[in-house]
Coordinates of C-alpha atoms and ligand atoms in Angstrom, one line a residue:
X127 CA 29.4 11.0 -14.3
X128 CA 28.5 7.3 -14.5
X129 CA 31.3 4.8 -13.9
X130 CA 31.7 2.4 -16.9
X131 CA 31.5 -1.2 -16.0
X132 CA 32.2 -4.0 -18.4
X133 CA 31.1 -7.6 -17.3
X134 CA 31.5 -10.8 -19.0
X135 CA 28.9 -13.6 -19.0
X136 CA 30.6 -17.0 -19.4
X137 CA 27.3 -18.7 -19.5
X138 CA 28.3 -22.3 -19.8
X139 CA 31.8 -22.3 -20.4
X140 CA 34.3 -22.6 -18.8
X141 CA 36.6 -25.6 -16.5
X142 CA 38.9 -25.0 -13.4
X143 CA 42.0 -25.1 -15.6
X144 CA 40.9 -22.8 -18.8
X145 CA 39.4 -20.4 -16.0
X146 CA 42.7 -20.3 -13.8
X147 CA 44.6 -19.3 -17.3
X148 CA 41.7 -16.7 -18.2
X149 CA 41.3 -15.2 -14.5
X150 CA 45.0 -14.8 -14.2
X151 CA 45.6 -12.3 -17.3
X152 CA 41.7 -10.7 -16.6
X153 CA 43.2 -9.6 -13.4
X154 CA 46.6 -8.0 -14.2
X155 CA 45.2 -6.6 -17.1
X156 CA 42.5 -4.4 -15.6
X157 CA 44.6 -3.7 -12.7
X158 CA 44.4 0.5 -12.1
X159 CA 41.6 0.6 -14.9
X160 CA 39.3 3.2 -13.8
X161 CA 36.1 1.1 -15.1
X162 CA 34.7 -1.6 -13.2
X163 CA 35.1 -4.6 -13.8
X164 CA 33.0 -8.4 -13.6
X165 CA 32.9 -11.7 -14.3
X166 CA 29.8 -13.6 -14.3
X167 CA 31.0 -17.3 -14.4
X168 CA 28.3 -21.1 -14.0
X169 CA 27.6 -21.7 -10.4
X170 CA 30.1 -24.2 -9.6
X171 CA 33.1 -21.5 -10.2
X172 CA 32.4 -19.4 -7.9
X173 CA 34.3 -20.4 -5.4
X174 CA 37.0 -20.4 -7.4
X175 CA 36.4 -17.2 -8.7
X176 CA 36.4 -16.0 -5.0
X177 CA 39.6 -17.5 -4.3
X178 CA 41.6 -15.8 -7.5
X179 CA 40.0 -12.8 -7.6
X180 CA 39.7 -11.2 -3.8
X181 CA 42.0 -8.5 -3.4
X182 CA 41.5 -7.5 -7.0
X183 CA 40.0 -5.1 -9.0
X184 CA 37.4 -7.6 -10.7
X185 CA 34.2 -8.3 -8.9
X186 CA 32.0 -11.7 -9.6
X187 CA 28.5 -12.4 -10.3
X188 CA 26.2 -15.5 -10.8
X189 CA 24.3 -15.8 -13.4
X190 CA 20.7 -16.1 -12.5
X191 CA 19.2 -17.0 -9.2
X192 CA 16.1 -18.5 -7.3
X193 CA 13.3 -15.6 -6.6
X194 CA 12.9 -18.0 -2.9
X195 CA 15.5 -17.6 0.0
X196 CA 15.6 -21.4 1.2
X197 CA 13.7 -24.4 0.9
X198 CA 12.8 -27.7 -1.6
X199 CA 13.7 -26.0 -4.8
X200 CA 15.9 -28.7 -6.3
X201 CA 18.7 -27.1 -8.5
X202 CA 18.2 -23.5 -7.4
X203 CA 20.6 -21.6 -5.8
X204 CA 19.4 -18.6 -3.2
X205 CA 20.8 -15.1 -3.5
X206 CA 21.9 -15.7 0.3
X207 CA 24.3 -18.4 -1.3
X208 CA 25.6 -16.3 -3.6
X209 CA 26.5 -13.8 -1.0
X210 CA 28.4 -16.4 1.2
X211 CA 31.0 -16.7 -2.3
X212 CA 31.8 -12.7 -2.7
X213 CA 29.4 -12.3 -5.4
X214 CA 28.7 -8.3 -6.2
X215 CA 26.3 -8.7 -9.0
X216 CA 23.7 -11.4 -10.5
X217 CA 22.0 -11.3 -14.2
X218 CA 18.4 -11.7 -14.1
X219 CA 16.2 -11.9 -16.8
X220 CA 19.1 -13.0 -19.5
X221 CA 17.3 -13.8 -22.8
X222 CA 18.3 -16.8 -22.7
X223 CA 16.8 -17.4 -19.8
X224 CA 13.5 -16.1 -20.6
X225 CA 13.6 -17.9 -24.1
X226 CA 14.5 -21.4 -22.8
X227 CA 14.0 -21.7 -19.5
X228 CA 10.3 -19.9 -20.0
X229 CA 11.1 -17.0 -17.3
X230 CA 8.3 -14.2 -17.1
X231 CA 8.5 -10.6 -16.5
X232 CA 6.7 -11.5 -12.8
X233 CA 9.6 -14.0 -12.7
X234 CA 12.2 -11.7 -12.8
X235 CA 10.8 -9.3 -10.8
X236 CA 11.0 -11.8 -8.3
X237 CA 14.3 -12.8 -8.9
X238 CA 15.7 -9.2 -9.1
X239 CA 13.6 -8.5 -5.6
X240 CA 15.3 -11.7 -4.2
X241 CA 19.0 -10.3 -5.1
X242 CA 18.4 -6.7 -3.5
X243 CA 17.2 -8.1 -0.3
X244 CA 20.6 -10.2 0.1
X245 CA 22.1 -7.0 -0.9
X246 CA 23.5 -8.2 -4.4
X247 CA 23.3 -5.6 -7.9
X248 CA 21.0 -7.2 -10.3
X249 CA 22.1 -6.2 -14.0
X250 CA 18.2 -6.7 -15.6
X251 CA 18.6 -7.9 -19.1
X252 CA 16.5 -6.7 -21.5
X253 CA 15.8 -6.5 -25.2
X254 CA 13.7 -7.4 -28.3
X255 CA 14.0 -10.1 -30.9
X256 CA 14.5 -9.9 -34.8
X257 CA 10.3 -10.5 -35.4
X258 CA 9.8 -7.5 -32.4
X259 CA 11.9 -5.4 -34.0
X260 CA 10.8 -5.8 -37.6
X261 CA 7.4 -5.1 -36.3
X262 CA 8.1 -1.9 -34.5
X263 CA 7.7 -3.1 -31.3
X264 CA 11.2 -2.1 -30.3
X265 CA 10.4 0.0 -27.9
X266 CA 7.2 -1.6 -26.6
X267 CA 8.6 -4.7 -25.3
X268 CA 11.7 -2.9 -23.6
X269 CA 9.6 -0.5 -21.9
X270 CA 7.3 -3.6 -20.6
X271 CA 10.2 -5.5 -19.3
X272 CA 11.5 -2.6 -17.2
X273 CA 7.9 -1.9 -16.0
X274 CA 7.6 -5.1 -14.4
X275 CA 10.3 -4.3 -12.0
X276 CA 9.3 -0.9 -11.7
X277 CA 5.8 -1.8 -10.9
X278 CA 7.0 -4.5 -8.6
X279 CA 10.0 -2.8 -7.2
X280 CA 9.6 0.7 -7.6
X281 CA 12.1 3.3 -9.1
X282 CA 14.1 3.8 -6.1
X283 CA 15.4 0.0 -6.5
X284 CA 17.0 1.2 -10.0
X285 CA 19.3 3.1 -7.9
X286 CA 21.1 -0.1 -6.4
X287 CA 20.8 -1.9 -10.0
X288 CA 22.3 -1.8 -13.6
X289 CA 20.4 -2.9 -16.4
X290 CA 21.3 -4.8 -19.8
X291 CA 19.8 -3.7 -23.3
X292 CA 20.3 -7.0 -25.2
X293 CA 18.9 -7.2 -28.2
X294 CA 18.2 -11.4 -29.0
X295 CA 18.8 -11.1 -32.7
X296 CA 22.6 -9.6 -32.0
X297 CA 23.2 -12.1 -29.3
X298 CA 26.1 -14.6 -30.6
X299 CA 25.1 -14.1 -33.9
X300 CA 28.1 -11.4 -34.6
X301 CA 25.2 -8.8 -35.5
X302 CA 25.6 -5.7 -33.4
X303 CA 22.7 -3.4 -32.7
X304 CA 24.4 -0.2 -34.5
X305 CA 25.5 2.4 -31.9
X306 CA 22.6 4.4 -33.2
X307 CA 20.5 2.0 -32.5
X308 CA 21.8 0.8 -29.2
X309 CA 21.7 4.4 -27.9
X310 CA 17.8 4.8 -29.4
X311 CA 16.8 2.2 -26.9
X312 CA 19.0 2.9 -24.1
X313 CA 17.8 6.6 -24.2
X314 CA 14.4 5.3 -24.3
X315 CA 14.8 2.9 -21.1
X316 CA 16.9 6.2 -19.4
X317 CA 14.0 8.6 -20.2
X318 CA 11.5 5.6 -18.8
X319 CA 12.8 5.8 -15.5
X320 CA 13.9 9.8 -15.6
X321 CA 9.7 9.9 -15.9
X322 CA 9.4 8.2 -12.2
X323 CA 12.8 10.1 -11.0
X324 CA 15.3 11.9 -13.0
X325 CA 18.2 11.2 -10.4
X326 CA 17.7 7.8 -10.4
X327 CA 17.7 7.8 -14.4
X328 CA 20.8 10.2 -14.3
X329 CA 22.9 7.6 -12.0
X330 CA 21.4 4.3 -13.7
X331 CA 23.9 2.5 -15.7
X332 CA 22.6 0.9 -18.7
X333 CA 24.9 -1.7 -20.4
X334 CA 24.6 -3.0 -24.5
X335 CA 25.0 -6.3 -24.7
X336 CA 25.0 -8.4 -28.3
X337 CA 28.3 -9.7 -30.2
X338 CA 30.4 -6.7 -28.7
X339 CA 33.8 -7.1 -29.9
X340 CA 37.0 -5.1 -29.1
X341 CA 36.2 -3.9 -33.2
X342 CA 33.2 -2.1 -32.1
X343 CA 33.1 -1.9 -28.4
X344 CA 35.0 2.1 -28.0
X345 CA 32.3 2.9 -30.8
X346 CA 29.3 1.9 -29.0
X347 CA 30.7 3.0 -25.4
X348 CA 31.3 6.4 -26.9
X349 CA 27.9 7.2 -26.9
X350 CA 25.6 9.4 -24.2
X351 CA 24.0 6.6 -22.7
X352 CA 25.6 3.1 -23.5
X353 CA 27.4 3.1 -19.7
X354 CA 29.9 -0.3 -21.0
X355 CA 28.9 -3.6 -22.0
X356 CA 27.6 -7.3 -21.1
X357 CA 30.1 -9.5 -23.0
X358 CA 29.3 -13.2 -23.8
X359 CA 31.6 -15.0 -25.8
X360 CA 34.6 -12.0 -26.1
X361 CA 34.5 -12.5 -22.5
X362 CA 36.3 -16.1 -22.4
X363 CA 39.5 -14.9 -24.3
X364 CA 41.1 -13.1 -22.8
X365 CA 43.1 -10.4 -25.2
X366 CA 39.4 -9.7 -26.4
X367 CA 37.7 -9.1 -23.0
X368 CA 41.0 -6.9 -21.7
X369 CA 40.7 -5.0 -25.5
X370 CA 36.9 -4.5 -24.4
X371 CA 38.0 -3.1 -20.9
X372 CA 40.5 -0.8 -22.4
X373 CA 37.7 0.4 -24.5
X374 CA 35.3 1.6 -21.9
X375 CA 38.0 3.0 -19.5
Ligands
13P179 P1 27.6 -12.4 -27.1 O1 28.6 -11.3 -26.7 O2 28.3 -13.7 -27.3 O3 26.8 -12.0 -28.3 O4 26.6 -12.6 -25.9 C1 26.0 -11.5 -25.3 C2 25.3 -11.9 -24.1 O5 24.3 -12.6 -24.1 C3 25.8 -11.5 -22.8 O6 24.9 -11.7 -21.8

């Protein structure tokens, strides 16, 4: 039986004071919840993350990282870093990463390589948008993006990751991907990897990720394969992101 786990992605949001206010009710409200819980907040929180939420049943993780362990990569941060402030997890391959900061499959292989050497979970975001899906290619691109860590990797890493189907065209838009189709693809991805080793694929949590809501997020959870969620902008209030975690516990 696969744990849920629910993690919010502030992206850039976010200030000492409005995360102090939000911390504080995200961590007596999940307290005893038998899902785990994250928080994914910019860079320059984590610290402060550290500080409010040790002891606690939430866990932390960056964002994104640098695929290089040290050296004259201005603005990067190393998963070693991210380490040294408590972090559990780090997103790679967010769409919105890929889409505007131009990262490539090889890229995030790197990047997802980088975190499981400092011992960090990579959640590996995946998914299609709207002009891929209207042209059937669905389930083409998916399978490529988790091939490039599989190739790179190998199937044993999935075992010490979590992966995130994200579809673009339901990301802040307030479309969801249907549970239907959110469990299509995440069947797909879990049958991918059940092809390279079915234990792995049995113990692999796969997250949606797209406009979840506390409306729909006990719908989408419910099904076979959707292991919780990757929550952008429901993650920053807090009622909505505790709604969410009651949801998938
Ligand atoms: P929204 O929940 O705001 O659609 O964002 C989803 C997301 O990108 C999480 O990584």
């Amino acid at each position: 039986m696969r744990k849920k786990l629910v993690a919010g992605n502030w992206k850039m949001h976010g200030s000492l004071q409005q995360n102090a206010a939000l911390l504080e009710r995200i961590r007596a409200g999940v307290s005893g919840l038998a899902c785990d819980v994250a928080v994914c907040p910019p860079y320059p929180y984590l610290g402060q993350v550290q500080g409010l939420l040790s002891g606690s049943d939430v866990a932390w993780g960056a964002q994104s990282l640098s695929e290089h362990s040290a050296g004259a990569f201005t603005g990067e941060v190393s998963a070693a870093m991210l380490v040294e402030f408590g972090c559990r997890y780090v997103l790679v391959g967010h769409s919105e990463r890929r889409a505007l900061y131009g990262e490539t499959d090889v890229a995030v292989a790197a990047k997802f390589e980088a975190a499981q050497r400092a011992g960090l979970v990579p959640v590996l975001c995946v998914g299609e948008t709207l002009a891929e899906r209207e042209a059937g290619l669905t389930g083409d691109v998916v399978a490529r993006q988790v091939s490039a860590i599989l190739d790179c990797s190998g199937v044993v890493a999935m075992a010490s990751a979590v992966v995130a189907y994200e579809p673009v065209w339901a990301i802040g838009t307030g479309l969801t991907a249907s549970p239907e189709q959110a469990q299509a693809v995440h069947a797909a991805i879990r049958a991918q990897v059940a092809a390279m080793d079915v234990e792995v694929a049995k113990g692999l949590r796969i997250l949606y990720g797209g406009s979840v809501k506390p409306q729909n997020a006990k719908e989408l959870f419910g099904r076979a394969d959707i292991d919780g969620g990757l929550i952008g902008g429901a993650a920053l209030v807090a009622d909505d992101f505790l709604a969410i975690c009651l949801a998938a516990n």
